[in-house]
PDB file of C-alpha atoms in Angstrom:
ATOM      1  CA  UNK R   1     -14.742  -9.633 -23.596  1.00  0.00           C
ATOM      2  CA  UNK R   2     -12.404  -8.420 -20.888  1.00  0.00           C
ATOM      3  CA  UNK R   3     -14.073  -8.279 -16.967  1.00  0.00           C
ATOM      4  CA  UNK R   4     -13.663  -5.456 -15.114  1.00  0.00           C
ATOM      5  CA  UNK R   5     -12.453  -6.011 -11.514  1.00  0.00           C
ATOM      6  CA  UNK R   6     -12.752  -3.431  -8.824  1.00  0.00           C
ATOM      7  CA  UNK R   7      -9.393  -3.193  -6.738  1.00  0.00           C
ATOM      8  CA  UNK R   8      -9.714  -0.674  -3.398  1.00  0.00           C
ATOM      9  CA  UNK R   9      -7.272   1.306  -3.057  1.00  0.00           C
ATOM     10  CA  UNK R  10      -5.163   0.702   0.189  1.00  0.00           C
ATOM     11  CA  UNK R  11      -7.037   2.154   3.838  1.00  0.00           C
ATOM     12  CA  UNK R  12      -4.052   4.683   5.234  1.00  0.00           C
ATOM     13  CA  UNK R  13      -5.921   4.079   9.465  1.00  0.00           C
ATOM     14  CA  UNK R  14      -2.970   2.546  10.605  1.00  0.00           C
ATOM     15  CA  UNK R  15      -1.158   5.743  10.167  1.00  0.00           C
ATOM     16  CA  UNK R  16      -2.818   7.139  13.159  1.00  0.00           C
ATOM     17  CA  UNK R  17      -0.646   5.727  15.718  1.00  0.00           C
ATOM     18  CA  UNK R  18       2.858   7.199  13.945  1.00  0.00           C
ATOM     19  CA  UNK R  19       1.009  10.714  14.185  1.00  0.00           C
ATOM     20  CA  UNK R  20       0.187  10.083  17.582  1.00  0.00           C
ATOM     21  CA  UNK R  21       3.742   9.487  18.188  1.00  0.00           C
ATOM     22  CA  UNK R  22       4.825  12.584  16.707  1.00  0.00           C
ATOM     23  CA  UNK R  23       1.813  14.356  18.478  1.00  0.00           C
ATOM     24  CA  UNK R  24       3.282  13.036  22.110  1.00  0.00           C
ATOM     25  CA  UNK R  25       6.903  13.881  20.906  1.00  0.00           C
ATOM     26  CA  UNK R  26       5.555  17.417  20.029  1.00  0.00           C
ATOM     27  CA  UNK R  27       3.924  18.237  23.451  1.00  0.00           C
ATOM     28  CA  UNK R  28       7.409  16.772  25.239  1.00  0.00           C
ATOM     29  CA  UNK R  29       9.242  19.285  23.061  1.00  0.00           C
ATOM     30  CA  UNK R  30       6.914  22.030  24.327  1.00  0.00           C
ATOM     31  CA  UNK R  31       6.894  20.875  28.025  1.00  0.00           C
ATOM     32  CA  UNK R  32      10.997  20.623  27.713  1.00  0.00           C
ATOM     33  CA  UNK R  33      10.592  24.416  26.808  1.00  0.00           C
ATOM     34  CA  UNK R  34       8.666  25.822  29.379  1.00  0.00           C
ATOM     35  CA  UNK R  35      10.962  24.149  32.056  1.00  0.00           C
ATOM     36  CA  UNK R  36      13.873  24.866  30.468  1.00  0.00           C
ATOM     37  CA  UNK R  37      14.908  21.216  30.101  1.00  0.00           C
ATOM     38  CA  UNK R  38      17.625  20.324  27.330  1.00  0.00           C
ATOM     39  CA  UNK R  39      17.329  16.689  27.866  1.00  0.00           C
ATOM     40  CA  UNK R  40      13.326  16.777  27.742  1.00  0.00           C
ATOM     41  CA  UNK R  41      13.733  18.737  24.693  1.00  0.00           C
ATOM     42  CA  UNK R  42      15.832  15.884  23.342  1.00  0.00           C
ATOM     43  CA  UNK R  43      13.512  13.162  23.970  1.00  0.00           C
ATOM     44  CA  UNK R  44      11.028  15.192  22.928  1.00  0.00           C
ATOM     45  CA  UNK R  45      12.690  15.512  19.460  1.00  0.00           C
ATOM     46  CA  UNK R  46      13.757  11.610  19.596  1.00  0.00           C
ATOM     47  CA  UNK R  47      10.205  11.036  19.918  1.00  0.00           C
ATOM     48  CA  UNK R  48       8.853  13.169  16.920  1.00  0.00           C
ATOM     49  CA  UNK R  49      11.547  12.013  14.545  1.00  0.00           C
ATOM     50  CA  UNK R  50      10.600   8.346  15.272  1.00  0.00           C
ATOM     51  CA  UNK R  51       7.279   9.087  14.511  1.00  0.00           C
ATOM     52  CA  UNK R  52       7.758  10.892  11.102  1.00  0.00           C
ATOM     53  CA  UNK R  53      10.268   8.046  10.203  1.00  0.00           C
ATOM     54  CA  UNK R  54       7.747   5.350  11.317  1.00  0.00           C
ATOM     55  CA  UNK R  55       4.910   7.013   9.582  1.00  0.00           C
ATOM     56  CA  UNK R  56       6.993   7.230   6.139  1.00  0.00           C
ATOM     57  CA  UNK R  57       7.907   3.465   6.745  1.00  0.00           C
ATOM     58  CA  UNK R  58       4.468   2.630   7.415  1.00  0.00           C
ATOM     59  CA  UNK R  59       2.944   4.367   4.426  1.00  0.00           C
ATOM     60  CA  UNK R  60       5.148   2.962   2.398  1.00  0.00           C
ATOM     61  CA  UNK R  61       4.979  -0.783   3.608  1.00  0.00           C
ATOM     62  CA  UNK R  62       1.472  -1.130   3.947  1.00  0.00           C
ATOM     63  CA  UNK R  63       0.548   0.821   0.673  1.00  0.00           C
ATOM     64  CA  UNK R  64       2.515  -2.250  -1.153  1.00  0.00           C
ATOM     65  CA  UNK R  65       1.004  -4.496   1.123  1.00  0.00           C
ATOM     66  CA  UNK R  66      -2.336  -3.944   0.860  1.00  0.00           C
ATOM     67  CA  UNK R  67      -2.254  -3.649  -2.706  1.00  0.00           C
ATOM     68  CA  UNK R  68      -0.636  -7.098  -3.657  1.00  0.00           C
ATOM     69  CA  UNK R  69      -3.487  -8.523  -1.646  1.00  0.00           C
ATOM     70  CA  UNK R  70      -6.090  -6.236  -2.962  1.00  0.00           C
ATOM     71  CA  UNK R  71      -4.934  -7.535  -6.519  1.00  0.00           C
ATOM     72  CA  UNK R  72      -4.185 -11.497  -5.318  1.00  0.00           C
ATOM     73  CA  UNK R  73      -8.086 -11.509  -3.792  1.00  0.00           C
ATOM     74  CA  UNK R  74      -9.711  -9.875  -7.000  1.00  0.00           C
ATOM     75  CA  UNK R  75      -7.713 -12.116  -8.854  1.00  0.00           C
ATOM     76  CA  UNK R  76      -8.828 -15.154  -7.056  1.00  0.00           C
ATOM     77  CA  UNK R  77     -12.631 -14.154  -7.447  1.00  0.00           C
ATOM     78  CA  UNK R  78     -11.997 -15.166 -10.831  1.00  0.00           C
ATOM     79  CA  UNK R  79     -10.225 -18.208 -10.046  1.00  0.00           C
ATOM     80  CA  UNK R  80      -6.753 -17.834 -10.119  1.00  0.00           C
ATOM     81  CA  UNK R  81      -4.631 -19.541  -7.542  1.00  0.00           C
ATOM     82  CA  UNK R  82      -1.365 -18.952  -6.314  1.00  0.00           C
ATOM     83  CA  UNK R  83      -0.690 -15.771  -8.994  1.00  0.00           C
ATOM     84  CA  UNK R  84       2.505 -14.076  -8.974  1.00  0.00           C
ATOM     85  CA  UNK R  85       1.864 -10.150  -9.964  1.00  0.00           C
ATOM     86  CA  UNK R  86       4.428  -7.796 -11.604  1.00  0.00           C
ATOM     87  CA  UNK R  87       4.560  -4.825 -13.342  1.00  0.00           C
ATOM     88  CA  UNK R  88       5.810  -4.993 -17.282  1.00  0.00           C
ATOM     89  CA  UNK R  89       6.779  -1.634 -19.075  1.00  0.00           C
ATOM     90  CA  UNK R  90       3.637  -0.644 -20.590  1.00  0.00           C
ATOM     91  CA  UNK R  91       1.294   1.997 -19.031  1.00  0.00           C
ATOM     92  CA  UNK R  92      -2.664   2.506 -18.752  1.00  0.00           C
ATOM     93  CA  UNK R  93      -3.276   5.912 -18.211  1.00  0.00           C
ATOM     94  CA  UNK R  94      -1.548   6.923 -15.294  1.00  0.00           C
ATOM     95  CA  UNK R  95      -0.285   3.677 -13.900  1.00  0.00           C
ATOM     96  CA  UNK R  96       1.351   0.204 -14.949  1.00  0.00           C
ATOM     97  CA  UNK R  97       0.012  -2.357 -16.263  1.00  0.00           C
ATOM     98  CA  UNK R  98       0.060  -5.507 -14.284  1.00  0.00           C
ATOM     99  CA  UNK R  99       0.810  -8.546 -15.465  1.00  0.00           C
ATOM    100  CA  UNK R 100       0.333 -11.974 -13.429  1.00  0.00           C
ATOM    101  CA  UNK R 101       0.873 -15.831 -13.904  1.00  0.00           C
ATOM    102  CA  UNK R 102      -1.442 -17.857 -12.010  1.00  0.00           C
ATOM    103  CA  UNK R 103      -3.473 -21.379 -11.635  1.00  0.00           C
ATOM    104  CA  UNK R 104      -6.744 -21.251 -13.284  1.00  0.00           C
ATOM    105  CA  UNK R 105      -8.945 -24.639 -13.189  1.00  0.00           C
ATOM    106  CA  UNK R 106      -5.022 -26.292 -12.524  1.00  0.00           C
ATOM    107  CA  UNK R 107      -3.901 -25.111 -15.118  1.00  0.00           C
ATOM    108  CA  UNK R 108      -0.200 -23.631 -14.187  1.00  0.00           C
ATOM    109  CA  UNK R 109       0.851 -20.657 -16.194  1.00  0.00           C
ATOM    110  CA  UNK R 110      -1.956 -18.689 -16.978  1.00  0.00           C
ATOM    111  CA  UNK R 111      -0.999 -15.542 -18.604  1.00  0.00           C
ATOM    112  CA  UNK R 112      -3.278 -12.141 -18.328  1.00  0.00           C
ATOM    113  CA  UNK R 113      -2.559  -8.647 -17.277  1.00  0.00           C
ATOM    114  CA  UNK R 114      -4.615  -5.975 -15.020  1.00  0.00           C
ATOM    115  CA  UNK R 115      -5.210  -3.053 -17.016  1.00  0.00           C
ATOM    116  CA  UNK R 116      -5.995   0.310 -15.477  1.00  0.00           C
ATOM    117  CA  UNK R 117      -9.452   2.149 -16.809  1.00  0.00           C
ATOM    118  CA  UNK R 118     -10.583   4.678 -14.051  1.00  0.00           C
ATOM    119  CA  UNK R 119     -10.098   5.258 -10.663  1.00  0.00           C
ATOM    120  CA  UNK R 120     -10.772   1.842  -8.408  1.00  0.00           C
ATOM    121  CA  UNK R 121     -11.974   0.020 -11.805  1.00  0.00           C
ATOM    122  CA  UNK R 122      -9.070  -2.161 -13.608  1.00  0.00           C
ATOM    123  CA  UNK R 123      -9.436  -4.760 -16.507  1.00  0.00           C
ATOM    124  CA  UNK R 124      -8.781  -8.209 -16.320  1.00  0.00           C
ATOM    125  CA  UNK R 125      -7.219  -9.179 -19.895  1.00  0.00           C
ATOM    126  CA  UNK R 126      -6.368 -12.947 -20.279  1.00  0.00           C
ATOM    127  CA  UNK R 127      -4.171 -14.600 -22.884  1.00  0.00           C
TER     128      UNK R 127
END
């Protein structure tokens, strides 16, 4: 019978600090206005831009990031060791299947997959 494993979904906190970024690069903008300022305005607008560009970076990095770990540590609650994860071609539900090769009991190339069910909850299917 397959386990069920749950896998949190990745924490988006860090994304505070871009948005504060743009936040600061927004009030620059504003104070660049009232005194009539082009090159305030221009920092101001350097500012914001690097924060939306860092935030989209961020969001995507750390997403992936937490995710691969999220999926290496529920997999090693089970025992696997140094597992490599990927994503084959078939779906469950709304996103892929994964499939992973790991150590189990040192045992190299242990085949199983990480099957979606419902929101947090995945399957742990081993060959």
């Amino acid at each position: 019978m397959p386990e069920v494993v749950t896998i949190a979904p990745w924490n988006p906190w860090p994304l505070v600090f871009p948005l504060l970024v743009l936040v600061a690069g927004a009030v620059v903008i504003v104070l660049g206005l009232r005194r009539k300022r082009s090159r305030v305005i221009e920092l101001g607008v350097f500012v914001a831009v690097g924060g939306v560009i860092a935030g989209g970076l961020l969001a995507w990095g750390l997403s992936h990031a937490w995710d691969a770990e999220a999926q290496r540590s529920a997999l090693g609650g089970f025992g696997y060791t140094e597992t490599e994860i990927s994503t084959g071609g078939e779906r469950s539900g709304d996103r892929p299947v994964l499939e992973f090769v790991g150590v189990l009991d040192g045992q190299r190339g242990e085949l199983g997959q990480l099957r979606h069910v419902s929101g947090d909850q995945w399957e742990l299917v081993e060959f």
